[in-house]
């Protein structure tokens, strides 16, 4: 059996009776107690690499890399096989959607 560390002991005391939680609608108190138990959080950012593998650190080069990525993603020529299109199930057409709205429907849509 492990002996509780000082941090574990403090967390156990906080869990039993978090301060300021008498009112169940006290959301701020809840999150403050939750942060007190969980401790500080650290923002860790995954490294972004250039197309040749170098680490990018400054915002300008990171934004340029994202731009390069999406340019290559959306400008790529893609060939679509007819067999793939034919495998997509065809839904029945709703002919009522082709009719223009009546005057009453237009007035109602405008808010009249």
N, CA, C and O of each residue as an XYZ file, in Angstrom:
448
protein
N       0.839     -1.181      0.000
C       0.000      0.000      0.000
C       0.882      1.242      0.000
O       1.832      1.342      0.777
N       0.560      2.185     -0.877
C       1.338      3.408     -0.958
C       0.877      4.393      0.102
O      -0.302      4.454      0.449
N       1.820      5.151      0.602
C       1.482      6.213      1.535
C       1.078      7.440      0.739
O       1.725      7.774     -0.253
N       0.022      8.114      1.157
C      -0.407      9.293      0.405
C       0.621     10.412      0.500
O       1.170     10.689      1.566
N       0.862     11.037     -0.622
C       1.763     12.183     -0.628
C       1.004     13.393     -0.107
O      -0.214     13.352      0.069
N       1.737     14.464      0.136
C       1.099     15.683      0.649
C       0.092     16.222     -0.360
O      -0.977     16.701      0.019
N       0.431     16.145     -1.639
C      -0.480     16.637     -2.675
C      -1.754     15.793     -2.713
O      -2.856     16.331     -2.824
N      -1.601     14.475     -2.620
C      -2.763     13.587     -2.616
C      -3.644     13.869     -1.415
O      -4.870     13.867     -1.524
N      -3.026     14.110     -0.272
C      -3.777     14.411      0.943
C      -4.565     15.709      0.787
O      -5.736     15.771      1.160
N      -3.924     16.755      0.233
C      -4.617     18.034      0.021
C      -5.782     17.859     -0.949
O      -6.862     18.407     -0.731
N      -5.565     17.099     -2.013
C      -6.636     16.877     -2.985
C      -7.794     16.120     -2.363
O      -8.954     16.409     -2.657
N      -7.493     15.157     -1.507
C      -8.555     14.402     -0.844
C      -9.377     15.314      0.048
O     -10.599     15.182      0.110
N      -8.724     16.236      0.738
C      -9.457     17.177      1.588
C     -10.331     18.106      0.754
O     -11.451     18.429      1.152
N      -9.832     18.533     -0.388
C     -10.611     19.421     -1.258
C     -11.812     18.704     -1.856
O     -12.875     19.301     -2.026
N     -11.642     17.422     -2.175
C     -12.745     16.667     -2.767
C     -13.859     16.476     -1.759
O     -15.035     16.527     -2.120
N     -13.511     16.258     -0.507
C     -14.522     16.042      0.519
C     -15.376     17.283      0.700
O     -16.602     17.186      0.761
N     -14.760     18.427      0.786
C     -15.503     19.652      1.041
C     -14.912     20.802      0.236
O     -14.123     21.590      0.759
N     -15.292     20.900     -1.039
C     -14.770     22.017     -1.827
C     -15.332     23.330     -1.318
O     -16.531     23.422     -1.055
N     -14.502     24.343     -1.173
C     -14.986     25.620     -0.644
C     -15.933     26.315     -1.608
O     -15.743     26.274     -2.823
N     -16.949     26.948     -1.056
C     -17.876     27.729     -1.869
C     -18.874     26.913     -2.651
O     -19.458     27.417     -3.609
N     -19.088     25.671     -2.275
C     -19.997     24.833     -3.043
C     -21.304     24.567     -2.303
O     -21.963     23.559     -2.559
N     -21.683     25.446     -1.402
C     -22.937     25.258     -0.689
C     -24.118     25.401     -1.648
O     -25.110     24.682     -1.530
N     -24.009     26.319     -2.583
C     -25.055     26.553     -3.570
C     -24.717     25.739     -4.817
O     -23.666     25.941     -5.425
N     -25.601     24.825     -5.197
C     -25.325     23.964     -6.341
C     -25.330     24.721     -7.664
O     -24.826     24.204     -8.662
N     -25.883     25.927     -7.699
C     -25.879     26.712     -8.931
C     -24.685     27.655     -9.003
O     -24.615     28.504     -9.891
N     -23.765     27.511     -8.090
C     -22.576     28.357     -8.073
C     -21.540     27.756     -9.021
O     -20.628     27.050     -8.593
N     -21.694     28.045    -10.313
C     -20.814     27.467    -11.322
C     -19.386     27.980    -11.184
O     -18.429     27.228    -11.373
N     -19.245     29.257    -10.855
C     -17.905     29.814    -10.693
C     -17.182     29.098     -9.551
O     -16.010     28.743     -9.682
N     -17.878     28.886     -8.436
C     -17.275     28.175     -7.312
C     -16.903     26.749     -7.676
O     -15.872     26.234     -7.244
N     -17.759     26.111     -8.482
C     -17.481     24.743     -8.913
C     -16.187     24.691     -9.718
O     -15.318     23.859     -9.455
N     -16.062     25.583    -10.702
C     -14.873     25.555    -11.551
C     -13.619     25.993    -10.800
O     -12.527     25.501    -11.083
N     -13.764     26.910     -9.848
C     -12.609     27.285     -9.037
C     -12.153     26.106     -8.185
O     -10.953     25.867     -8.046
N     -13.112     25.361     -7.610
C     -12.756     24.182     -6.822
C     -12.142     23.112     -7.718
O     -11.198     22.430     -7.320
N     -12.674     22.966     -8.917
C     -12.137     21.983     -9.854
C     -10.704     22.336    -10.246
O      -9.842     21.460    -10.313
N     -10.452     23.616    -10.504
C      -9.091     24.044    -10.843
C      -8.153     23.872     -9.658
O      -6.980     23.547     -9.842
N      -8.657     24.088     -8.434
C      -7.814     23.930     -7.250
C      -7.384     22.481     -7.088
O      -6.251     22.211     -6.687
N      -8.278     21.546     -7.395
C      -7.955     20.128     -7.259
C      -7.054     19.666     -8.393
O      -6.092     18.934     -8.161
N      -7.357     20.088     -9.624
C      -6.595     19.584    -10.766
C      -5.260     20.281    -10.933
O      -4.373     19.750    -11.602
N      -5.094     21.439    -10.353
C      -3.819     22.137    -10.446
C      -3.732     22.964    -11.709
O      -4.691     23.043    -12.477
N      -2.584     23.579    -11.925
C      -2.448     24.452    -13.088
C      -2.454     23.652    -14.387
O      -2.010     22.506    -14.440
N      -2.964     24.285    -15.417
C      -2.955     23.655    -16.734
C      -1.900     24.345    -17.585
O      -1.615     25.529    -17.405
N      -1.343     23.611    -18.484
C      -0.305     24.134    -19.350
C      -0.754     23.988    -20.791
O      -1.250     22.938    -21.200
N      -0.574     25.045    -21.546
C      -0.912     25.021    -22.958
C       0.289     24.476    -23.715
O       1.358     25.084    -23.733
N       0.097     23.330    -24.332
C       1.169     22.716    -25.097
C       0.758     22.734    -26.555
O      -0.322     22.266    -26.916
N       1.616     23.271    -27.377
C       1.308     23.356    -28.792
C       2.169     22.351    -29.540
O       3.386     22.306    -29.365
N       1.528     21.551    -30.370
C       2.269     20.594    -31.170
C       3.072     21.342    -32.218
O       2.595     22.330    -32.776
N       4.275     20.886    -32.490
C       5.081     21.597    -33.480
C       4.496     21.429    -34.876
O       3.945     20.384    -35.221
N       4.629     22.468    -35.652
C       4.187     22.435    -37.040
C       5.439     22.390    -37.896
O       6.396     23.124    -37.652
N       5.426     21.532    -38.891
C       6.598     21.348    -39.737
C       6.337     21.909    -41.122
O       5.212     21.882    -41.620
N       7.393     22.418    -41.734
C       7.294     22.880    -43.111
C       7.232     21.662    -44.024
O       7.388     20.530    -43.569
N       7.003     21.897    -45.312
C       6.892     20.776    -46.241
C       8.205     20.006    -46.361
O       8.197     18.844    -46.766
N       9.338     20.633    -46.017
C      10.615     19.916    -46.051
C      11.034     19.396    -44.673
O      12.147     18.893    -44.523
N      10.152     19.510    -43.655
C      10.390     18.893    -42.354
C      10.963     19.791    -41.280
O      11.182     19.323    -40.163
N      11.218     21.056    -41.562
C      11.770     21.958    -40.551
C      10.666     22.433    -39.608
O       9.519     22.608    -40.020
N      11.023     22.641    -38.334
C      10.062     23.145    -37.352
C       9.755     24.608    -37.632
O      10.653     25.398    -37.921
N       8.476     24.958    -37.542
C       8.048     26.342    -37.725
C       7.653     26.894    -36.367
O       6.895     26.259    -35.633
N       8.159     28.070    -36.028
C       7.882     28.632    -34.710
C       7.198     29.985    -34.760
O       6.388     30.286    -33.883
N       7.495     30.814    -35.755
C       6.888     32.146    -35.770
C       5.545     32.109    -36.497
O       5.325     31.287    -37.386
N       4.655     33.016    -36.101
C       3.286     33.015    -36.621
C       3.227     33.198    -38.125
O       2.383     32.586    -38.781
N       4.092     34.017    -38.688
C       4.064     34.264    -40.129
C       4.335     32.990    -40.910
O       3.626     32.688    -41.870
N       5.348     32.243    -40.511
C       5.660     31.008    -41.238
C       4.610     29.930    -40.985
O       4.350     29.110    -41.866
N       4.004     29.917    -39.801
C       2.941     28.946    -39.515
C       1.727     29.229    -40.389
O       1.154     28.308    -40.972
N       1.329     30.499    -40.485
C       0.193     30.848    -41.341
C       0.495     30.568    -42.804
O      -0.379     30.115    -43.544
N       1.723     30.834    -43.226
C       2.103     30.543    -44.613
C       2.037     29.047    -44.881
O       1.633     28.629    -45.966
N       2.427     28.239    -43.906
C       2.375     26.775    -44.075
C       0.935     26.290    -44.170
O       0.626     25.429    -44.994
N       0.041     26.838    -43.327
C      -1.370     26.452    -43.419
C      -1.931     26.841    -44.781
O      -2.685     26.078    -45.385
N      -1.569     28.015    -45.262
C      -2.020     28.457    -46.578
C      -1.519     27.503    -47.658
O      -2.275     27.114    -48.548
N      -0.252     27.131    -47.578
C       0.326     26.184    -48.540
C      -0.406     24.844    -48.487
O      -0.701     24.246    -49.522
N      -0.693     24.384    -47.278
C      -1.375     23.099    -47.108
C      -2.748     23.112    -47.769
O      -3.090     22.196    -48.517
N      -3.545     24.162    -47.490
C      -4.893     24.201    -48.043
C      -4.888     24.478    -49.538
O      -5.775     24.009    -50.252
N      -3.913     25.227    -50.024
C      -3.799     25.432    -51.469
C      -3.570     24.096    -52.166
O      -4.205     23.811    -53.181
N      -2.673     23.282    -51.635
C      -2.401     21.985    -52.259
C      -3.584     21.036    -52.094
O      -3.838     20.200    -52.961
N      -4.297     21.163    -50.994
C      -5.437     20.287    -50.749
C      -6.583     20.578    -51.704
O      -7.175     19.661    -52.274
N      -6.898     21.872    -51.879
C      -8.075     22.234    -52.662
C      -7.791     22.427    -54.144
O      -8.730     22.456    -54.940
N      -6.540     22.559    -54.538
C      -6.259     22.768    -55.952
C      -5.822     21.492    -56.659
O      -5.505     21.528    -57.848
N      -5.800     20.382    -55.964
C      -5.370     19.126    -56.575
C      -6.415     18.647    -57.582
O      -7.618     18.709    -57.328
N      -5.933     18.173    -58.719
C      -6.840     17.595    -59.712
C      -7.203     16.189    -59.271
O      -6.337     15.367    -58.972
N      -8.470     15.938    -59.239
C      -8.936     14.627    -58.814
C      -9.779     14.024    -59.932
O     -10.582     14.711    -60.564
N      -9.587     12.759    -60.157
C     -10.406     12.065    -61.143
C     -11.418     11.221    -60.392
O     -11.087     10.509    -59.444
N     -12.635     11.318    -60.834
C     -13.717     10.573    -60.201
C     -14.160      9.490    -61.170
O     -14.454      9.755    -62.336
N     -14.201      8.292    -60.673
C     -14.603      7.178    -61.521
C     -16.120      7.117    -61.581
O     -16.805      7.327    -60.580
N     -16.632      6.826    -62.766
C     -18.079      6.736    -62.945
C     -18.686      5.657    -62.061
O     -19.815      5.804    -61.594
N     -17.958      4.583    -61.828
C     -18.482      3.500    -60.988
C     -18.719      3.990    -59.564
O     -19.675      3.564    -58.917
N     -17.867      4.876    -59.072
C     -18.042      5.408    -57.721
C     -19.290      6.272    -57.648
O     -20.023      6.216    -56.661
N     -19.537      7.061    -58.667
C     -20.734      7.903    -58.686
C     -21.986      7.045    -58.762
O     -22.990      7.360    -58.122
N     -21.943      5.974    -59.530
C     -23.118      5.112    -59.665
C     -23.440      4.373    -58.370
O     -24.576      3.941    -58.177
N     -22.454      4.220    -57.473
C     -22.720      3.544    -56.192
C     -23.426      4.450    -55.193
O     -23.922      3.964    -54.177
N     -23.485      5.749    -55.450
C     -24.174      6.667    -54.546
C     -25.674      6.473    -54.732
O     -26.173      6.590    -55.851
N     -26.403      6.179    -53.651
C     -27.845      5.944    -53.809
C     -28.568      7.227    -54.223
O     -28.305      8.306    -53.690
N     -29.474      7.088    -55.172
C     -30.257      8.223    -55.659
C     -31.514      8.354    -54.803
O     -32.278      7.399    -54.662
N     -31.721      9.523    -54.241
C     -32.914      9.777    -53.439
C     -34.049     10.207    -54.355
O     -33.799     10.775    -55.418
N     -35.289      9.948    -53.963
C     -36.411     10.374    -54.802
C     -36.478     11.898    -54.872
O     -36.190     12.590    -53.895
N     -36.859     12.402    -56.029
C     -36.974     13.843    -56.221
C     -38.220     14.368    -55.532
O     -39.253     13.698    -55.515
N     -38.129     15.555    -54.968
C     -39.278     16.212    -54.343
C     -39.726     17.325    -55.274
O     -39.206     18.440    -55.231
N     -40.691     17.006    -56.109
C     -41.154     17.952    -57.125
C     -41.781     19.197    -56.504
O     -41.767     20.259    -57.125
N     -42.331     19.092    -55.295
C     -42.973     20.250    -54.671
C     -41.966     21.367    -54.370
O     -42.357     22.517    -54.171
N     -40.682     21.034    -54.338
C     -39.669     22.054    -54.099
C     -39.396     22.898    -55.341
O     -38.786     23.963    -55.243
N     -39.844     22.428    -56.513
C     -39.641     23.179    -57.755
C     -40.680     24.271    -57.947
O     -40.476     25.178    -58.755
N     -41.793     24.203    -57.218
C     -42.849     25.200    -57.384
C     -42.444     26.507    -56.712
O     -41.903     26.488    -55.606
N     -42.696     27.640    -57.363
C     -42.394     28.921    -56.711
C     -43.356     29.142    -55.544
O     -44.467     28.612    -55.554
N     -42.945     29.917    -54.541
C     -43.834     30.156    -53.400
C     -45.031     31.005    -53.822
O     -44.946     31.834    -54.728
N     -46.132     30.774    -53.143
C     -47.329     31.571    -53.419
C     -47.147     32.955    -52.808
O     -46.227     33.182    -52.023
N     -48.033     33.878    -53.175
C     -47.971     35.233    -52.637
C     -48.155     35.206    -51.119
O     -47.472     35.934    -50.398
N     -49.068     34.376    -50.637
C     -49.306     34.272    -49.198
C     -48.058     33.753    -48.468
O     -47.714     34.255    -47.398
N     -47.381     32.746    -49.045
C     -46.169     32.213    -48.424
C     -45.058     33.264    -48.398
O     -44.296     33.350    -47.436
N     -44.975     34.058    -49.464
C     -43.963     35.113    -49.518
C     -44.228     36.171    -48.461
O     -43.308     36.603    -47.767
N     -45.491     36.593    -48.334
C     -45.849     37.595    -47.325
C     -45.566     37.059    -45.925
O     -45.059     37.785    -45.070
N     -45.893     35.795    -45.692
C     -45.648     35.195    -44.376
C     -44.148     35.094    -44.087
O     -43.719     35.314    -42.955
N     -43.356     34.764    -45.102
C     -41.911     34.640    -44.908
C     -41.271     35.991    -44.620
O     -40.313     36.074    -43.852
N     -41.793     37.046    -45.230
C     -41.259     38.386    -45.005
C     -41.636     38.882    -43.620
O     -40.933     39.711    -43.041
N     -42.726     38.387    -43.095
C     -43.132     38.772    -41.743
C     -44.386     39.608    -41.729
O     -44.595     40.404    -40.813
N     -45.215     39.439    -42.721
C     -46.418     40.258    -42.834
C     -47.590     39.708    -42.179
O     -48.659     40.317    -42.212
